[in-house]
PDB file of C-alpha atoms in Angstrom:
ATOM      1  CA  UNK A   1     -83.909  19.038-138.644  1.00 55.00           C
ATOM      2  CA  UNK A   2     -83.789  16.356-135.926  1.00 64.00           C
ATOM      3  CA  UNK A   3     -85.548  17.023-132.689  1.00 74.00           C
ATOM      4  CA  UNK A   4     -82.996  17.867-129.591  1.00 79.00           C
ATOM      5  CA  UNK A   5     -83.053  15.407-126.881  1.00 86.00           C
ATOM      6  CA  UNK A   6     -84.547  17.543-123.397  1.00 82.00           C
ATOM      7  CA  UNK A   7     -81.706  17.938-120.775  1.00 91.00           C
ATOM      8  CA  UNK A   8     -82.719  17.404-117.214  1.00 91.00           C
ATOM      9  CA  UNK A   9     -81.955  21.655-117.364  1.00 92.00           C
ATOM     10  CA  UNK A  10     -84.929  22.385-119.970  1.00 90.00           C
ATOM     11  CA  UNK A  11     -86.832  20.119-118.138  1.00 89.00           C
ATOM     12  CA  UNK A  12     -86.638  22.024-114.616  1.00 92.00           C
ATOM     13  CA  UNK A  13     -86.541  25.578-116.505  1.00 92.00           C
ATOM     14  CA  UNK A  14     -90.118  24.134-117.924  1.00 92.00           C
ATOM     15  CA  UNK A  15     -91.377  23.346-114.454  1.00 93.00           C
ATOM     16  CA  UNK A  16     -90.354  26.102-112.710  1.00 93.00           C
ATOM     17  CA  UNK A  17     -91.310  28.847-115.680  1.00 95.00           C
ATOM     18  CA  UNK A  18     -94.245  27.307-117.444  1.00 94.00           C
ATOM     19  CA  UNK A  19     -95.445  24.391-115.699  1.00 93.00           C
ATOM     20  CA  UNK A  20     -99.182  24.290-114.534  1.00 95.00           C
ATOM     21  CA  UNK A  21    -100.623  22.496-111.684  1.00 96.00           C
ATOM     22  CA  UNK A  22    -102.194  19.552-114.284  1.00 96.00           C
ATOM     23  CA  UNK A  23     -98.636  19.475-115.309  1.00 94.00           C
ATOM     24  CA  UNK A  24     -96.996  19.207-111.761  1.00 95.00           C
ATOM     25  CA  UNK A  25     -99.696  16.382-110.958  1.00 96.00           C
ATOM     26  CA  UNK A  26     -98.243  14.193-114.370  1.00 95.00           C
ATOM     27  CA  UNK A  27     -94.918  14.741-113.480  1.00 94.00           C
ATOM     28  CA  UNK A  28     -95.187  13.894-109.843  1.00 95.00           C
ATOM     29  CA  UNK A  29     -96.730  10.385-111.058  1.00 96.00           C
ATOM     30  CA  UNK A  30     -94.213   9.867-113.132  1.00 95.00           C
ATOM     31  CA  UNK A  31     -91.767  10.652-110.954  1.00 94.00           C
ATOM     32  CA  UNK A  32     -92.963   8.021-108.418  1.00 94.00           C
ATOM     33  CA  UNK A  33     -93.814   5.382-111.448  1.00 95.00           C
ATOM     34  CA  UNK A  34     -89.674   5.924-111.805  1.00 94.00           C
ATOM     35  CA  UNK A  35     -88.871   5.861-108.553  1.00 89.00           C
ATOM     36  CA  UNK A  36     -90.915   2.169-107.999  1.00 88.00           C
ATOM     37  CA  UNK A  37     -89.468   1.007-110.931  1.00 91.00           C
ATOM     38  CA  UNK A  38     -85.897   2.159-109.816  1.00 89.00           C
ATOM     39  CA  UNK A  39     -86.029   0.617-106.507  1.00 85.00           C
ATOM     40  CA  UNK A  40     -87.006  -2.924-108.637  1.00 86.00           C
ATOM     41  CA  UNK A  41     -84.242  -2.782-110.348  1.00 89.00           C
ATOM     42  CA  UNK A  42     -81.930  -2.028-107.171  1.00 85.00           C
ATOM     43  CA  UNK A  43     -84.099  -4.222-105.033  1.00 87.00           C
ATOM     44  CA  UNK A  44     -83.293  -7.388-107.363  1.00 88.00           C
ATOM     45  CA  UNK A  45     -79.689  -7.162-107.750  1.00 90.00           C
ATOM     46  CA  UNK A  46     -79.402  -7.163-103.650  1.00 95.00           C
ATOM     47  CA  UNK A  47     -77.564  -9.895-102.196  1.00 95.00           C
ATOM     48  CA  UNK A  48     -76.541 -11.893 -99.105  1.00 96.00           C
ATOM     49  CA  UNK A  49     -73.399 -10.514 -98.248  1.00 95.00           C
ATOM     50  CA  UNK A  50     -74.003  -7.344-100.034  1.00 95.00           C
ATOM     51  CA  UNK A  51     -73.071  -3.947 -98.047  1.00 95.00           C
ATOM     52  CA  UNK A  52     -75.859  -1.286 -97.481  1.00 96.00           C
ATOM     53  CA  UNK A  53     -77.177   1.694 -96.179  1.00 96.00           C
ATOM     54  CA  UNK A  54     -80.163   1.736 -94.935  1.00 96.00           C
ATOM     55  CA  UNK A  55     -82.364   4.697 -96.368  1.00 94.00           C
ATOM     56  CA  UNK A  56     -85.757   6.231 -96.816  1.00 91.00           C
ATOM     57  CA  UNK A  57     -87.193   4.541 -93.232  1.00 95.00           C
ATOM     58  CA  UNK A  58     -89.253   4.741 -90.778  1.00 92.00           C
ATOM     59  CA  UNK A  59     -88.448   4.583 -88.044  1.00 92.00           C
ATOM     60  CA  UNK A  60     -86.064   7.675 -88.714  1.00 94.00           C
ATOM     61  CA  UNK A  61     -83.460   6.522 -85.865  1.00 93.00           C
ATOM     62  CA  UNK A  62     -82.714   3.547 -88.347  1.00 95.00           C
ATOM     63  CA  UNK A  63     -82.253   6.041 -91.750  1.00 96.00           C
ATOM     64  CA  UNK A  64     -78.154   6.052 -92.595  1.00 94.00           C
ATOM     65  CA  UNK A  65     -77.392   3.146 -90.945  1.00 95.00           C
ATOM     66  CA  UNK A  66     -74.902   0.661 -92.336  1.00 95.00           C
ATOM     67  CA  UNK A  67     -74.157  -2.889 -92.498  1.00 96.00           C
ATOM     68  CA  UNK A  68     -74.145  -6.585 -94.580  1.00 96.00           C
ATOM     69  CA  UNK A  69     -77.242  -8.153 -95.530  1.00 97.00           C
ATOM     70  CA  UNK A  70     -77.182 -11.421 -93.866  1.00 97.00           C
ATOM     71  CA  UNK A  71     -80.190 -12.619 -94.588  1.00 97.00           C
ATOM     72  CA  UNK A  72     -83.310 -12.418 -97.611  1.00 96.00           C
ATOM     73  CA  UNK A  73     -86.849 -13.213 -96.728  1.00 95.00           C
ATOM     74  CA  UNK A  74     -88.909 -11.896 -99.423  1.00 92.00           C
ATOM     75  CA  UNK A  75     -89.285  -8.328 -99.455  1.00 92.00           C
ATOM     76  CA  UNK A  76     -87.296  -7.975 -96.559  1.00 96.00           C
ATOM     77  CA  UNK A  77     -83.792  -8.177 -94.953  1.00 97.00           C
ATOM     78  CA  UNK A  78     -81.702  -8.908 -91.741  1.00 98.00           C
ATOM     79  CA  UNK A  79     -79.105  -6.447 -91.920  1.00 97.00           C
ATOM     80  CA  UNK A  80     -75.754  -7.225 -89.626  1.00 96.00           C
ATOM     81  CA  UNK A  81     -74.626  -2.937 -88.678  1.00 94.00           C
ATOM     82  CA  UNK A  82     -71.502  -2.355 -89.187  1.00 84.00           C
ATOM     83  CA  UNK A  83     -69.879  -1.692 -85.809  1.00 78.00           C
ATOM     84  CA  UNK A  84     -66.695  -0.235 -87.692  1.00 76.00           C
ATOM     85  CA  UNK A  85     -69.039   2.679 -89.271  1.00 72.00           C
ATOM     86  CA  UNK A  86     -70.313   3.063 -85.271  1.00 88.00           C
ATOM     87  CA  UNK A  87     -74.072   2.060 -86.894  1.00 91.00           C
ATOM     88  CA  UNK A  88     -74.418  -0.458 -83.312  1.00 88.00           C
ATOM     89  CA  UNK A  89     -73.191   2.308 -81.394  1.00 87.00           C
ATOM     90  CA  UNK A  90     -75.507   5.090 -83.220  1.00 88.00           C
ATOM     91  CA  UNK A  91     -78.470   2.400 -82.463  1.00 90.00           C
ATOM     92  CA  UNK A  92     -77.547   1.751 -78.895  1.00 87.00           C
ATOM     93  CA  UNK A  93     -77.588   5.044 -77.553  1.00 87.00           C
ATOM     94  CA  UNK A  94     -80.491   6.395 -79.544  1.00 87.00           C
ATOM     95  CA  UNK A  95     -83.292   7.354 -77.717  1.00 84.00           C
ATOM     96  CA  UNK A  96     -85.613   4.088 -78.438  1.00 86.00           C
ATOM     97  CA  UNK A  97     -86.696   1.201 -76.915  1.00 84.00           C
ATOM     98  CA  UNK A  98     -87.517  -1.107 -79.626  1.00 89.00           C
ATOM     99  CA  UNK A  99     -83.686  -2.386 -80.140  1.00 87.00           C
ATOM    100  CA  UNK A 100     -82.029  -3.499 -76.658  1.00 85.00           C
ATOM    101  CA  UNK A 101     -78.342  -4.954 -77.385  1.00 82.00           C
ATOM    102  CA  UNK A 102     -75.729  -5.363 -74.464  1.00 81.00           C
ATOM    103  CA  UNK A 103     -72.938  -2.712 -74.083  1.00 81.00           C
ATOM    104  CA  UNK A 104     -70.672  -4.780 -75.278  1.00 83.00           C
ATOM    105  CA  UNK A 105     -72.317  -5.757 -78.528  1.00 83.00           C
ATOM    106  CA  UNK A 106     -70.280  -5.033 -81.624  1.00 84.00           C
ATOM    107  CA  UNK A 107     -72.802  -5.862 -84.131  1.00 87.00           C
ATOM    108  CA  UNK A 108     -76.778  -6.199 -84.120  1.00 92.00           C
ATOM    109  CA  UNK A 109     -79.043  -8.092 -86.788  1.00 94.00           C
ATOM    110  CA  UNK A 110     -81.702  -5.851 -87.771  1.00 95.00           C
ATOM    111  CA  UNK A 111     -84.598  -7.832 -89.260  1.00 95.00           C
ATOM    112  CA  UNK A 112     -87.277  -6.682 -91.169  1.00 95.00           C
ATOM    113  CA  UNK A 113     -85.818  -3.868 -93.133  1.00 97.00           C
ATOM    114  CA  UNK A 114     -87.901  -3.768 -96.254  1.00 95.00           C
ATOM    115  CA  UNK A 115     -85.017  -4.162 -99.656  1.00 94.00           C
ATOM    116  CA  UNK A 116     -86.473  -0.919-100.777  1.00 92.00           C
ATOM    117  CA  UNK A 117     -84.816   0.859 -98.172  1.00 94.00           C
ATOM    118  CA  UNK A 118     -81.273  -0.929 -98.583  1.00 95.00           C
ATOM    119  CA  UNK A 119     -79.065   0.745-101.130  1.00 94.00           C
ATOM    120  CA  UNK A 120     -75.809  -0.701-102.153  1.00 94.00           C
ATOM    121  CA  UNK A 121     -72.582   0.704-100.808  1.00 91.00           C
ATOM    122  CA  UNK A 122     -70.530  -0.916-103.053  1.00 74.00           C
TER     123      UNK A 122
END
């Protein structure tokens, strides 16, 4: 009789009703092994021109801002906000001093954003 293939279901009924703490610590590495390899994957099919949120960042201000990468450097991005999703108006009246842009900005280059924290909007 063939083996069943585990659901992601029997996997969290195993963790929360028989996993033990040597258990937890395996999964959580392999968890994060996934997650680097995931963000590989999504990190090498980014573009210039490609549209993005920007995710998983610190600082926090910056997390769920949008916008088109402009530029690729590496492991990092300029991203151009999107001033028709309000991400230059959520950064210009956010309570930081890092980012100065002129009232009448419509759009803002943020540089530096590490790839791993854009994810493709579309």
């Amino acid at each position: 009789m063939p083996e069943s293939i585990p659901t992601l279901q029997s996997a969290t009924d195993f963790v929360l009703s028989h996993a033990t703490d040597d258990d937890l610590t395996r999964l959580a590495a392999a968890i994060k092994q996934r997650r680097t390899a995931l963000a590989s994957i999504r990190t090498a099919t980014l573009t210039t021109g490609a549209t993005v949120r920007i995710a998983n960042i610190k600082p926090k201000y910056l997390d769920g801002l949008t916008g088109r990468i402009v530029q690729i450097d590496g492991k990092h991005a300029t991203v151009a906000l999107d001033a028709d999703a309000d991400s230059t108006d959520r950064l210009r009246y956010t309570s930081q001093s890092r980012y100065i842009m002129p009232t009448e900005a419509t759009s803002f280059d943020l540089r530096g954003i590490p790839l791993t924290c854009c994810l493709p909007t579309g």
